[in-house]
mmCIF file of C-alpha atoms and ligand atoms in Angstrom:
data_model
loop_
_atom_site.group_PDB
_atom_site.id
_atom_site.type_symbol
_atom_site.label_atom_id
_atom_site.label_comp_id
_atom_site.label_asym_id
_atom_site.label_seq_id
_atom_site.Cartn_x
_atom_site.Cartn_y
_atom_site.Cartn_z
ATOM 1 C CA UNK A 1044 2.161 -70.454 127.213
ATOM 2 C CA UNK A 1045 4.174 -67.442 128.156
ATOM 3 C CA UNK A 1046 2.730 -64.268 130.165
ATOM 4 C CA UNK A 1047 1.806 -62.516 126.968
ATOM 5 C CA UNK A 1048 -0.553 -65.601 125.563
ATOM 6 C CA UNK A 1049 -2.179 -65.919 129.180
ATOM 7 C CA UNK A 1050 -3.139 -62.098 129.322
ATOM 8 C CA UNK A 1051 -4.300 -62.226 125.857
ATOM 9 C CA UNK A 1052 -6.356 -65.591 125.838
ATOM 10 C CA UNK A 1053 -7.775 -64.223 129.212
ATOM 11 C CA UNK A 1054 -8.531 -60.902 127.580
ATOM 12 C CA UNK A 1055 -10.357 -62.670 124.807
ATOM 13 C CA UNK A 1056 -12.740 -65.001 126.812
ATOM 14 C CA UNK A 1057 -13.350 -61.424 129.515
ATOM 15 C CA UNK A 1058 -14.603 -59.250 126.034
ATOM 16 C CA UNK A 1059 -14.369 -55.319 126.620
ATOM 17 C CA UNK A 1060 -18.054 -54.585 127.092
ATOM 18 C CA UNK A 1061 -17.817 -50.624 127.588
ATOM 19 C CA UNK A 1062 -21.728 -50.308 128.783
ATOM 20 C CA UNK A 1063 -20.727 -49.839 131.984
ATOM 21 C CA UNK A 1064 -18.354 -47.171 131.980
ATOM 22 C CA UNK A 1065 -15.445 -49.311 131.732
ATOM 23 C CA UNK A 1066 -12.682 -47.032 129.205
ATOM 24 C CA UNK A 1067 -10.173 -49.262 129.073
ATOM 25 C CA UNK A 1068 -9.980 -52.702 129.983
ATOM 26 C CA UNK A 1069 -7.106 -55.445 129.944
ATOM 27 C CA UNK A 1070 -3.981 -53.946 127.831
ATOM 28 C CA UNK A 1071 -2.750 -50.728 129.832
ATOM 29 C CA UNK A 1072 -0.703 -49.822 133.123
ATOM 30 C CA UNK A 1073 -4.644 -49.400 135.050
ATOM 31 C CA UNK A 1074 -8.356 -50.262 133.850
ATOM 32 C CA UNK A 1075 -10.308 -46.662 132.950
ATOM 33 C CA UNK A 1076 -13.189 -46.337 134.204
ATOM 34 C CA UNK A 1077 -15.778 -43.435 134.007
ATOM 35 C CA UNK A 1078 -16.611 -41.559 137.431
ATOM 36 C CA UNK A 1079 -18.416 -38.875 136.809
ATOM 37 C CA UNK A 1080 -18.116 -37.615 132.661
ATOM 38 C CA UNK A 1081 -14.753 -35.396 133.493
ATOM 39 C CA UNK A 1082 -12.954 -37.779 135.738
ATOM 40 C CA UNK A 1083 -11.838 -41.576 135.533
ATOM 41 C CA UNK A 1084 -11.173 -43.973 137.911
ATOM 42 C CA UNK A 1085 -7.393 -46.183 138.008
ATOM 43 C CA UNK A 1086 -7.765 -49.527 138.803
ATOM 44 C CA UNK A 1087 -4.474 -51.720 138.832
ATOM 45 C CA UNK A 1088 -3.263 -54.962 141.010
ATOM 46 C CA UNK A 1089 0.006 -56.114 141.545
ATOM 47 C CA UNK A 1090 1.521 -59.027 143.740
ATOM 48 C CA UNK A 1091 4.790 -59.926 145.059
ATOM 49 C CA UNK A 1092 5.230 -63.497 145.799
ATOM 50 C CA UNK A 1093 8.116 -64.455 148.267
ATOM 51 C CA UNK A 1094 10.639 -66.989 146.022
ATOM 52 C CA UNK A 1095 9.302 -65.335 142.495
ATOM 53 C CA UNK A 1096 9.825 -61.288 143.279
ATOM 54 C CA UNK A 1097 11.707 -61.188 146.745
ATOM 55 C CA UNK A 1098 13.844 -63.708 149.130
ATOM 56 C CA UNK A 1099 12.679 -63.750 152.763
ATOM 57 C CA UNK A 1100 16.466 -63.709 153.740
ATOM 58 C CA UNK A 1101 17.544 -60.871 151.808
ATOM 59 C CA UNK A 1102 14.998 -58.580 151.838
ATOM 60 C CA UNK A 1103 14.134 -56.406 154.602
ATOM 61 C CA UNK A 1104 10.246 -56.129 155.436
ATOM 62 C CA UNK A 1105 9.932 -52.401 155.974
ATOM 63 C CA UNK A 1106 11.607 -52.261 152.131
ATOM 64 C CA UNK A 1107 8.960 -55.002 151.284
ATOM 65 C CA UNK A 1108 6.128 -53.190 152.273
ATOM 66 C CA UNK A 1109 6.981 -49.781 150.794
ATOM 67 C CA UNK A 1110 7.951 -51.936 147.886
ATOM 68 C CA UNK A 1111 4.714 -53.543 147.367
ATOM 69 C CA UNK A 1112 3.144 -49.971 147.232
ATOM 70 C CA UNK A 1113 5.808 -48.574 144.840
ATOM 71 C CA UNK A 1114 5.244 -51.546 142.150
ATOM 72 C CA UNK A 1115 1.278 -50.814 142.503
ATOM 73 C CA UNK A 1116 1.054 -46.519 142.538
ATOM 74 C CA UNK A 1117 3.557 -46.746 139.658
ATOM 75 C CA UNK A 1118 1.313 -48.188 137.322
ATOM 76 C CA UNK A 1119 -1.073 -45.110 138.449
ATOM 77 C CA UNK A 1120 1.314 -42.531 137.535
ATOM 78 C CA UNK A 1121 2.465 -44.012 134.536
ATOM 79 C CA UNK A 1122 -1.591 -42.814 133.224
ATOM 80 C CA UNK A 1123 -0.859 -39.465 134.593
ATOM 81 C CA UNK A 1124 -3.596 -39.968 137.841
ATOM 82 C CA UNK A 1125 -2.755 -39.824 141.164
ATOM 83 C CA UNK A 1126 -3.093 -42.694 143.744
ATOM 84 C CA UNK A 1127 -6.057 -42.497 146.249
ATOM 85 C CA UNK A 1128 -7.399 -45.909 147.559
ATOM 86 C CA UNK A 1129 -4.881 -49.278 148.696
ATOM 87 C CA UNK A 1130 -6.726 -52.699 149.184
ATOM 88 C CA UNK A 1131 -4.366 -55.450 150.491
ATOM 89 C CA UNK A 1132 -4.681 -58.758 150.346
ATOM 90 C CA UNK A 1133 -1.914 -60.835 152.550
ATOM 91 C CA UNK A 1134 -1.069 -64.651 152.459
ATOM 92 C CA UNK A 1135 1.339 -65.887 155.573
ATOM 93 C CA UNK A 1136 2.159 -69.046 156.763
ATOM 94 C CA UNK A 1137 1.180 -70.425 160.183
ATOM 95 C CA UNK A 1138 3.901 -69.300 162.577
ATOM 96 C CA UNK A 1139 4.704 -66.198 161.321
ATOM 97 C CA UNK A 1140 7.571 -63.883 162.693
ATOM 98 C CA UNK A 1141 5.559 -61.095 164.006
ATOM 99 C CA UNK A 1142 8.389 -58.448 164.349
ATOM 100 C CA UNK A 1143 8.962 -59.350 160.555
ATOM 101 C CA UNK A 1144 5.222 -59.036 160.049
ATOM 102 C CA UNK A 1145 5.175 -55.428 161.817
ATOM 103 C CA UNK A 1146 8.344 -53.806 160.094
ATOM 104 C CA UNK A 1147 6.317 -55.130 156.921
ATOM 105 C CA UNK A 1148 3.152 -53.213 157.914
ATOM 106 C CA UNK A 1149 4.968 -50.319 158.900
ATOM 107 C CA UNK A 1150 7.107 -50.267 154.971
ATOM 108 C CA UNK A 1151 3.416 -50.560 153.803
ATOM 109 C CA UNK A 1152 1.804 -47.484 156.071
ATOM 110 C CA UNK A 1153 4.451 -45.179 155.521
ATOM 111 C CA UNK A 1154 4.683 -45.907 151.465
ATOM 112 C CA UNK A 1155 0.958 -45.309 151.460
ATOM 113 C CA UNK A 1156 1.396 -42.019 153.492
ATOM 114 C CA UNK A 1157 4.334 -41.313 151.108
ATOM 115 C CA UNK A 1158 1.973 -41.660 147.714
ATOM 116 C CA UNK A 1159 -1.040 -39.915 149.441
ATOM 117 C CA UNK A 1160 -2.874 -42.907 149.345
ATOM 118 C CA UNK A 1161 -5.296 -44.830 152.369
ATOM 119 C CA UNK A 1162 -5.569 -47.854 152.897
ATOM 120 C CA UNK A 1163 -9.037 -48.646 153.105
ATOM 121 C CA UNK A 1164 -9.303 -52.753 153.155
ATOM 122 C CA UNK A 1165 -8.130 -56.334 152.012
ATOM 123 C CA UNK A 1166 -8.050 -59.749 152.890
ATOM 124 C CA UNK A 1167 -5.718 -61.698 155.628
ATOM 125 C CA UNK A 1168 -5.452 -65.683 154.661
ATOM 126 C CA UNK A 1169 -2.969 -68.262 156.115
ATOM 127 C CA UNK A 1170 -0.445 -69.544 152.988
ATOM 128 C CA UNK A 1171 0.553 -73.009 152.675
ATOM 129 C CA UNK A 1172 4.304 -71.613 152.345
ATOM 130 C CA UNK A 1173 5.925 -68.354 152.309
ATOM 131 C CA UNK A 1174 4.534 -64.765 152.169
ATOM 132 C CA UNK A 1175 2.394 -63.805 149.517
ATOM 133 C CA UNK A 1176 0.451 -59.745 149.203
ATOM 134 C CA UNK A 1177 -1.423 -58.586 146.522
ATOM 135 C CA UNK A 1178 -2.259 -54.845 146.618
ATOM 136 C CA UNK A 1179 -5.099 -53.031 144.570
ATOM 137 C CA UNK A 1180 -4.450 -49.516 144.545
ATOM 138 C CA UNK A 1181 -7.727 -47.131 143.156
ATOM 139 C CA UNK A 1182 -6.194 -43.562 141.703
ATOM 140 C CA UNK A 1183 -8.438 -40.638 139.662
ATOM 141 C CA UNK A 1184 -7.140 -38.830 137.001
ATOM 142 C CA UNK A 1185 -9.064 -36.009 134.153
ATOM 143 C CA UNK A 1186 -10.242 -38.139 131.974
ATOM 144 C CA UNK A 1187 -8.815 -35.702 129.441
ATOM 145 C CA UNK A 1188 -5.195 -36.346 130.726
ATOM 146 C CA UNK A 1189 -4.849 -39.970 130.684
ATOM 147 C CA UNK A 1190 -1.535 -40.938 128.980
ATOM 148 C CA UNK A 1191 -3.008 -44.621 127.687
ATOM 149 C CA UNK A 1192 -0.047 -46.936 126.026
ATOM 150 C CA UNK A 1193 -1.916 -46.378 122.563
ATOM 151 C CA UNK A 1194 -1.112 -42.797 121.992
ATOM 152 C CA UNK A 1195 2.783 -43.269 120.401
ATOM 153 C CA UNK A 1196 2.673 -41.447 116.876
ATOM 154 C CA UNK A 1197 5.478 -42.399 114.357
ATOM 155 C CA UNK A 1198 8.095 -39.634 114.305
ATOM 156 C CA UNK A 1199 7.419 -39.397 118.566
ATOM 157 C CA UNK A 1200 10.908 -39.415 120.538
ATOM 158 C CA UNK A 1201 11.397 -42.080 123.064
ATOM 159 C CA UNK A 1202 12.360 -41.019 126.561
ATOM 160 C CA UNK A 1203 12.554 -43.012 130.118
ATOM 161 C CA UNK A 1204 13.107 -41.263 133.424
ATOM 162 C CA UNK A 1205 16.326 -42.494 134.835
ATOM 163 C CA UNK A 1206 18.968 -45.206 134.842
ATOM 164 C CA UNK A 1207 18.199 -48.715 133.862
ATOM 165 C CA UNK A 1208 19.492 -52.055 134.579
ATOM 166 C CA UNK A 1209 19.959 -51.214 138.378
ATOM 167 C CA UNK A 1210 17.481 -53.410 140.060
ATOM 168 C CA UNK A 1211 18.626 -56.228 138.067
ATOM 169 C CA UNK A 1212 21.934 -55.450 139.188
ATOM 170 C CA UNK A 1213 20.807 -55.106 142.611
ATOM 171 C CA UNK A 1214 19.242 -58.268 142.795
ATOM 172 C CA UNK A 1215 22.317 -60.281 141.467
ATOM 173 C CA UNK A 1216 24.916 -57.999 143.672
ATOM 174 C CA UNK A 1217 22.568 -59.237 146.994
ATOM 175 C CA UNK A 1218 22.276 -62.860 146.328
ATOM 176 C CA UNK A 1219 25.894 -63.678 146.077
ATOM 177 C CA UNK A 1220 26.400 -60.525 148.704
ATOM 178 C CA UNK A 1221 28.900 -58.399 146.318
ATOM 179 C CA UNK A 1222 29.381 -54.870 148.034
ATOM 180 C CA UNK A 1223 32.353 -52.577 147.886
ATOM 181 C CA UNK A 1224 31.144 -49.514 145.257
ATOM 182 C CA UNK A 1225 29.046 -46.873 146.317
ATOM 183 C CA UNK A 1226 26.974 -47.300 143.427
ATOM 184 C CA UNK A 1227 25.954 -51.010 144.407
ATOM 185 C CA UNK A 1228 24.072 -49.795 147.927
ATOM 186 C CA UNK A 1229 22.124 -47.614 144.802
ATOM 187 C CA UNK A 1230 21.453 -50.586 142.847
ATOM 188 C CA UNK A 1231 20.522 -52.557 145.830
ATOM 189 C CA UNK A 1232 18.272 -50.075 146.984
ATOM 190 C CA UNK A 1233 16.936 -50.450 143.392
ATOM 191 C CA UNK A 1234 15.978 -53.607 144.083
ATOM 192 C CA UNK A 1235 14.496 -53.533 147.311
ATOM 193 C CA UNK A 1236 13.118 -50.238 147.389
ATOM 194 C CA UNK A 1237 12.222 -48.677 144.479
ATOM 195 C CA UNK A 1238 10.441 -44.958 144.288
ATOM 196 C CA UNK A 1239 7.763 -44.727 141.933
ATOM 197 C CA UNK A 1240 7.526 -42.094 139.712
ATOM 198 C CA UNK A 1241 3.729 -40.470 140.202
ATOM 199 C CA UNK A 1242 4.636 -36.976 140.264
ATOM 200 C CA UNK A 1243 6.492 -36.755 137.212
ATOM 201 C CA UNK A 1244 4.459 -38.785 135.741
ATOM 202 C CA UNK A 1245 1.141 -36.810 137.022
ATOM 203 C CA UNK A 1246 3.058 -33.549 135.877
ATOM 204 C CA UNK A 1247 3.743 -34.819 132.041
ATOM 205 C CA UNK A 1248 0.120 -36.024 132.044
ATOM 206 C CA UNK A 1249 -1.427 -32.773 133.201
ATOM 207 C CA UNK A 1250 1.402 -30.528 130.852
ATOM 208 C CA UNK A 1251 0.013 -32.394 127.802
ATOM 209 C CA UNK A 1252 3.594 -33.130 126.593
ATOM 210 C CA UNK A 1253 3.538 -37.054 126.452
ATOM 211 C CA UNK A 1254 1.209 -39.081 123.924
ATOM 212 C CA UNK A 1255 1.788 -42.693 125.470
ATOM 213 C CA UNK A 1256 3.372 -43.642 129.039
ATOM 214 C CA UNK A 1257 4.088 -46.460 130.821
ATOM 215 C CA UNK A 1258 6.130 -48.252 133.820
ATOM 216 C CA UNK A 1259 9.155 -50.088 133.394
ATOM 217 C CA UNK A 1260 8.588 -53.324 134.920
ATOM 218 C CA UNK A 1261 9.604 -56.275 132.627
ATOM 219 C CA UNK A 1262 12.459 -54.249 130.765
ATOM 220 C CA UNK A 1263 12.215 -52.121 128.195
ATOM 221 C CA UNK A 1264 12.691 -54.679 125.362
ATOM 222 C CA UNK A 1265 9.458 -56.376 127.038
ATOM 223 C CA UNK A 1266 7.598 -52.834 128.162
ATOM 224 C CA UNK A 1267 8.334 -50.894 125.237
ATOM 225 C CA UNK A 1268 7.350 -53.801 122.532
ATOM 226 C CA UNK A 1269 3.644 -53.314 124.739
ATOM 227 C CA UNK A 1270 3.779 -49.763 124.434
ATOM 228 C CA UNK A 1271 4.452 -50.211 120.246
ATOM 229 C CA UNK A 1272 1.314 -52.863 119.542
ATOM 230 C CA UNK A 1273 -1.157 -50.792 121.715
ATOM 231 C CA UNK A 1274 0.078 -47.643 118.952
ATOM 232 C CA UNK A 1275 0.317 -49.745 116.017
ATOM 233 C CA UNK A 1276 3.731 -48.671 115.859
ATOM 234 C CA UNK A 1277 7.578 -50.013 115.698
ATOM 235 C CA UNK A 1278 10.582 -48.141 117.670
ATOM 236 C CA UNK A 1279 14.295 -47.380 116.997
ATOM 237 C CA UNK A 1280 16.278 -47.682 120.507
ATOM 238 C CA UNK A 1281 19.704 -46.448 120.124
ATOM 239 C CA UNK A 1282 22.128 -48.531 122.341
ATOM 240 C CA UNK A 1283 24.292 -45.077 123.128
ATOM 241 C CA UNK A 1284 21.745 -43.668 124.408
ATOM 242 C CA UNK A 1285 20.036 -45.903 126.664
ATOM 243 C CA UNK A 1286 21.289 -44.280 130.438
ATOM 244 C CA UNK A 1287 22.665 -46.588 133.045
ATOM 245 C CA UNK A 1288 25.011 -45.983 136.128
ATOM 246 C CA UNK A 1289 28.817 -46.605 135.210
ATOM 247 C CA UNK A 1290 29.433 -48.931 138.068
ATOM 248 C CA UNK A 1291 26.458 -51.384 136.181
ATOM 249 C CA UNK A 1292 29.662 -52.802 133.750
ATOM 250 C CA UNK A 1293 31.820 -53.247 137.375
ATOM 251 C CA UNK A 1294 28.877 -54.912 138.881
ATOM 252 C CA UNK A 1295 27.921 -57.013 136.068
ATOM 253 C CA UNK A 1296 32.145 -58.082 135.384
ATOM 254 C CA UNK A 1297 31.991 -59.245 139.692
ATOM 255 C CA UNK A 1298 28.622 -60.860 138.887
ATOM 256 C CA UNK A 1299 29.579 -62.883 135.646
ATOM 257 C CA UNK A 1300 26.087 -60.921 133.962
ATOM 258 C CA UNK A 1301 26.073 -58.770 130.646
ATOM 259 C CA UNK A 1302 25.000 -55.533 131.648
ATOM 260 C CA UNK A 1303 23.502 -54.454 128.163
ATOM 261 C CA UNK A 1304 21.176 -57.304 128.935
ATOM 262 C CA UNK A 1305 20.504 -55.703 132.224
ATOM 263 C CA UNK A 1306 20.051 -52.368 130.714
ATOM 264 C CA UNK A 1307 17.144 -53.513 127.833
ATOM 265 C CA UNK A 1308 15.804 -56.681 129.360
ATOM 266 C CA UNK A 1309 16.348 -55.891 133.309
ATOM 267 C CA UNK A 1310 12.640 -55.797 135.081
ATOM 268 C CA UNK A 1311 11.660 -53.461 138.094
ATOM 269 C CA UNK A 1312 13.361 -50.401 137.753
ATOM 270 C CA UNK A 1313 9.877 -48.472 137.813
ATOM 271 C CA UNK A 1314 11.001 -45.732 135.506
ATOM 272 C CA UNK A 1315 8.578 -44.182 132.951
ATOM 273 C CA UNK A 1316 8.743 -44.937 129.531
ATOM 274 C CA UNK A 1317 7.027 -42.173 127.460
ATOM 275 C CA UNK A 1318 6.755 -41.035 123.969
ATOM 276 C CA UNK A 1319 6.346 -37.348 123.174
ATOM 277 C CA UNK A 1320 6.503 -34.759 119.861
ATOM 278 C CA UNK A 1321 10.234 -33.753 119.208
ATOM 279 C CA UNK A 1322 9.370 -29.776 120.208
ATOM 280 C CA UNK A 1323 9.072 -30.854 123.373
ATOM 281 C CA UNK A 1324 12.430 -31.900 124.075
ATOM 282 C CA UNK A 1325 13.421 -28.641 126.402
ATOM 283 C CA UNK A 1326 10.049 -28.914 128.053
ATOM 284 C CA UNK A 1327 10.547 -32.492 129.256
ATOM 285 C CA UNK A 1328 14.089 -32.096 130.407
ATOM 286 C CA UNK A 1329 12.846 -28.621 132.422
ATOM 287 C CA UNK A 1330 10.000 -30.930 134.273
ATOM 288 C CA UNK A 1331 12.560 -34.339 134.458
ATOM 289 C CA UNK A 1332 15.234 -31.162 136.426
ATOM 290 C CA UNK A 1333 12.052 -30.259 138.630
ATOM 291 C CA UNK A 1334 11.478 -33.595 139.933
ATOM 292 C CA UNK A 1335 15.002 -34.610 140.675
ATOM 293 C CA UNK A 1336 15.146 -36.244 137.058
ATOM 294 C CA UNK A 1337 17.612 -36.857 134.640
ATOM 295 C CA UNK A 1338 15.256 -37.445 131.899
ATOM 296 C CA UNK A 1339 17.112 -39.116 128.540
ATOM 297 C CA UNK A 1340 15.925 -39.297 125.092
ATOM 298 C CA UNK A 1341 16.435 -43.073 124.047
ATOM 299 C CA UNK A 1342 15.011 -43.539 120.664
ATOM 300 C CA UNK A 1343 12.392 -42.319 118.154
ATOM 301 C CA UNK A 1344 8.637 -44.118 116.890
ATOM 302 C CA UNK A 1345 9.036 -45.225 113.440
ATOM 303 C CA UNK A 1346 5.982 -47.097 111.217
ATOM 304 C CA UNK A 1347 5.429 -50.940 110.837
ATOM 305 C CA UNK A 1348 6.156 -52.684 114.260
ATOM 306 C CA UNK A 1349 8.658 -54.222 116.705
ATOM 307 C CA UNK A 1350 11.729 -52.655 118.728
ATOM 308 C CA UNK A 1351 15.470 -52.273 116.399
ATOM 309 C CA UNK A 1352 18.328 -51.785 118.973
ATOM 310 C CA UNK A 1353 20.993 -50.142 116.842
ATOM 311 C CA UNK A 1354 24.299 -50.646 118.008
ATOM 312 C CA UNK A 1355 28.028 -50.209 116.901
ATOM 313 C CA UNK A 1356 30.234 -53.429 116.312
ATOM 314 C CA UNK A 1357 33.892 -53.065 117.504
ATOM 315 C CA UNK A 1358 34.755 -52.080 113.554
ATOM 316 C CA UNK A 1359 32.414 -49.456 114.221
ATOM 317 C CA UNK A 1360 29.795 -50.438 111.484
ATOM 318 C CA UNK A 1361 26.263 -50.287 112.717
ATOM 319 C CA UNK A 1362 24.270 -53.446 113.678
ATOM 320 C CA UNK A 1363 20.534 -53.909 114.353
ATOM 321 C CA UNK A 1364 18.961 -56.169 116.698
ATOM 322 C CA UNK A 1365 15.271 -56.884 116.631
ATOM 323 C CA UNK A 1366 14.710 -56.959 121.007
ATOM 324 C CA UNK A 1367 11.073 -57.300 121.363
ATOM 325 C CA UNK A 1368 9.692 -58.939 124.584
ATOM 326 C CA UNK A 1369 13.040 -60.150 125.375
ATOM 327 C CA UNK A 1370 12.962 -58.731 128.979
ATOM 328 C CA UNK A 1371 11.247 -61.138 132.044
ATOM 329 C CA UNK A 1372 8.663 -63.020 131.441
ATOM 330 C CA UNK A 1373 6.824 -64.853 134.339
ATOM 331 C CA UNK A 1374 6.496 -68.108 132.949
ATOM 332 C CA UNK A 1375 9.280 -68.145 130.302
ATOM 333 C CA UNK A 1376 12.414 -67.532 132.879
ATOM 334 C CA UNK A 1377 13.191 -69.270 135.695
ATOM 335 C CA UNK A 1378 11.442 -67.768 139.445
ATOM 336 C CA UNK A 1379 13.632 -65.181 140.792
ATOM 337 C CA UNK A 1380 15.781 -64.929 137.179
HETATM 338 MG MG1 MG B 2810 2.907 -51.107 134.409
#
């Protein structure tokens, strides 16, 4: 089974009884649920597992903690709400390092201060091996302004928030300990401590100018082929258009990597994918300049289903490459890969 057939054989047995408030269930960035008729709730959980999503050696545990927020509000603001509540739960083995321990809680208090969010509880167990934290982060939204993954319409352009590619670049640069470009502390930082995007992704929910958002956190061949079934939809990427740093071809030549596979199947570079009505092209890249953003246009929503990557060969005639869910998947690659 890959990560795909788990969600969705768990999804089927768990039903989507809406009696209870519940708006949306299993299938977006956060559950929806009903507060009080003009407001939702934003429930999401994410964990980061020390071998599978970070090495003990490499990563520093003040990133880690502001890290483990990051991953968790981003889902948030990729429905347009705005983080309020952090539950943690936190595995450690017996014989901790307690100065690694406190620079971790430290990364975790200030990324919650960061966000605007409290943390209000969890659980602490002892882990058989290695370090293990699961947050659950609670966020509100108008109930009006959720941007669900559902809402892509065919002729919708395609637009993500910034560079891709660099975390995976990051990641490979650190583990065989590549430096020398000023670009490659960027990608590194990537890696280990990504910003999440809430307020530009709070401010195209509450403008009205996006019909379906999410985060980029398995690659956009993985996140945007989610993004197209929830719609009922297929995309058009264009490979010329997708934006990366230029040092991502230097760092992938020192690594041995491809860096187009970095660019459409990288995971955890926590930009927002988003589709939106071609008038609003000036709009979104007026907001993306507000927010520090480089906002690019990568594509357009077409009818039928699955993501074309169209591409020029070296003879310049055009090629077409079916991508779908060909970024990470949990239980398809290898831990860490
Ligand atoms: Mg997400």
């Amino acid at each position: 089974m890959n990560e795909r057939q788990i969600i969705e054989y768990i999804a089927a047995l768990s039903g989507q009884d809406t009696t209870a408030g519940l708006i949306r269930g299993i299938g977006d960035d956060c559950a929806v649920i009903d507060k009080d008729g003009h407001h939702v709730w934003l429930l999401t959980m994410d964990t980061l597992i020390e071998g599978v999503h970070f090495d003990g050696g490499l990563h520093p545990p003040d990133k880690l903690g502001r890290k483990a927020v990051s991953v968790n509000v981003s889902d948030i603001g990729a429905m347009g709400g705005r983080p309020l509540f952090v539950l943690l739960s936190l595995g450690m083995p017996a014989g901790f390092d307690e100065s690694w321990f406190r620079a971790f809680a430290k990364g975790l208090a200030d990324g919650c201060r960061e966000y605007g969010c409290l943390l209000i509880g969890g659980d602490t167990v002892a882990s058989p091996q290695g370090f293990t934290c699961t947050l659950t982060v609670i966020g509100e939204a108008e109930a009006q302004r959720v941007v669900y993954r559902s809402g892509a319409r065919p002729g919708d352009t395609i637009w993500v928030s910034g560079p891709l590619g660099g975390a995976a670049a990051g990641l490979e640069l650190l583990r065989r300990g590549i430096d020398g470009h000023d670009d490659f502390a960027a990608f590194r930082e990537q890696h280990l401590n990504p910003t999440a995007r809430v307020e530009l992704g709070r401010r195209l929910a509450a403008g009205g100018l996006v019909h379906a958002m999410m985060d980029l956190s398995d690659g956009l061949a993985t996140d945007l082929a989610h993004l197209c079934k929830q719609s009922g939809v297929g995309a058009r990427i264009a490979a010329k258009d997708l934006p990366c740093r230029e040092a991502l071809a230097t760092a992938a030549r020192l690594t041995g990597s491809d860096w187009r596979q970095w660019v459409i199947g990288g995971g955890e570079d926590y930009e927002l994918l988003f589709t939106a009505d071609p008038v609003q092209g000036s709009s979104l890249l007026a907001l993306g300049d507000c927010c520090g953003l480089r906002l690019a246009q990568v594509g357009a929503v077409v009818e039928g289903a699955g993501v074309t990557l169209v591409g020029q060969r070296s003879d310049g005639s055009s090629e077409e490459v079916a991508i779908a869910y060909q970024g990470y998947d949990h239980f398809r690659d290898k831990p860490g890969g």
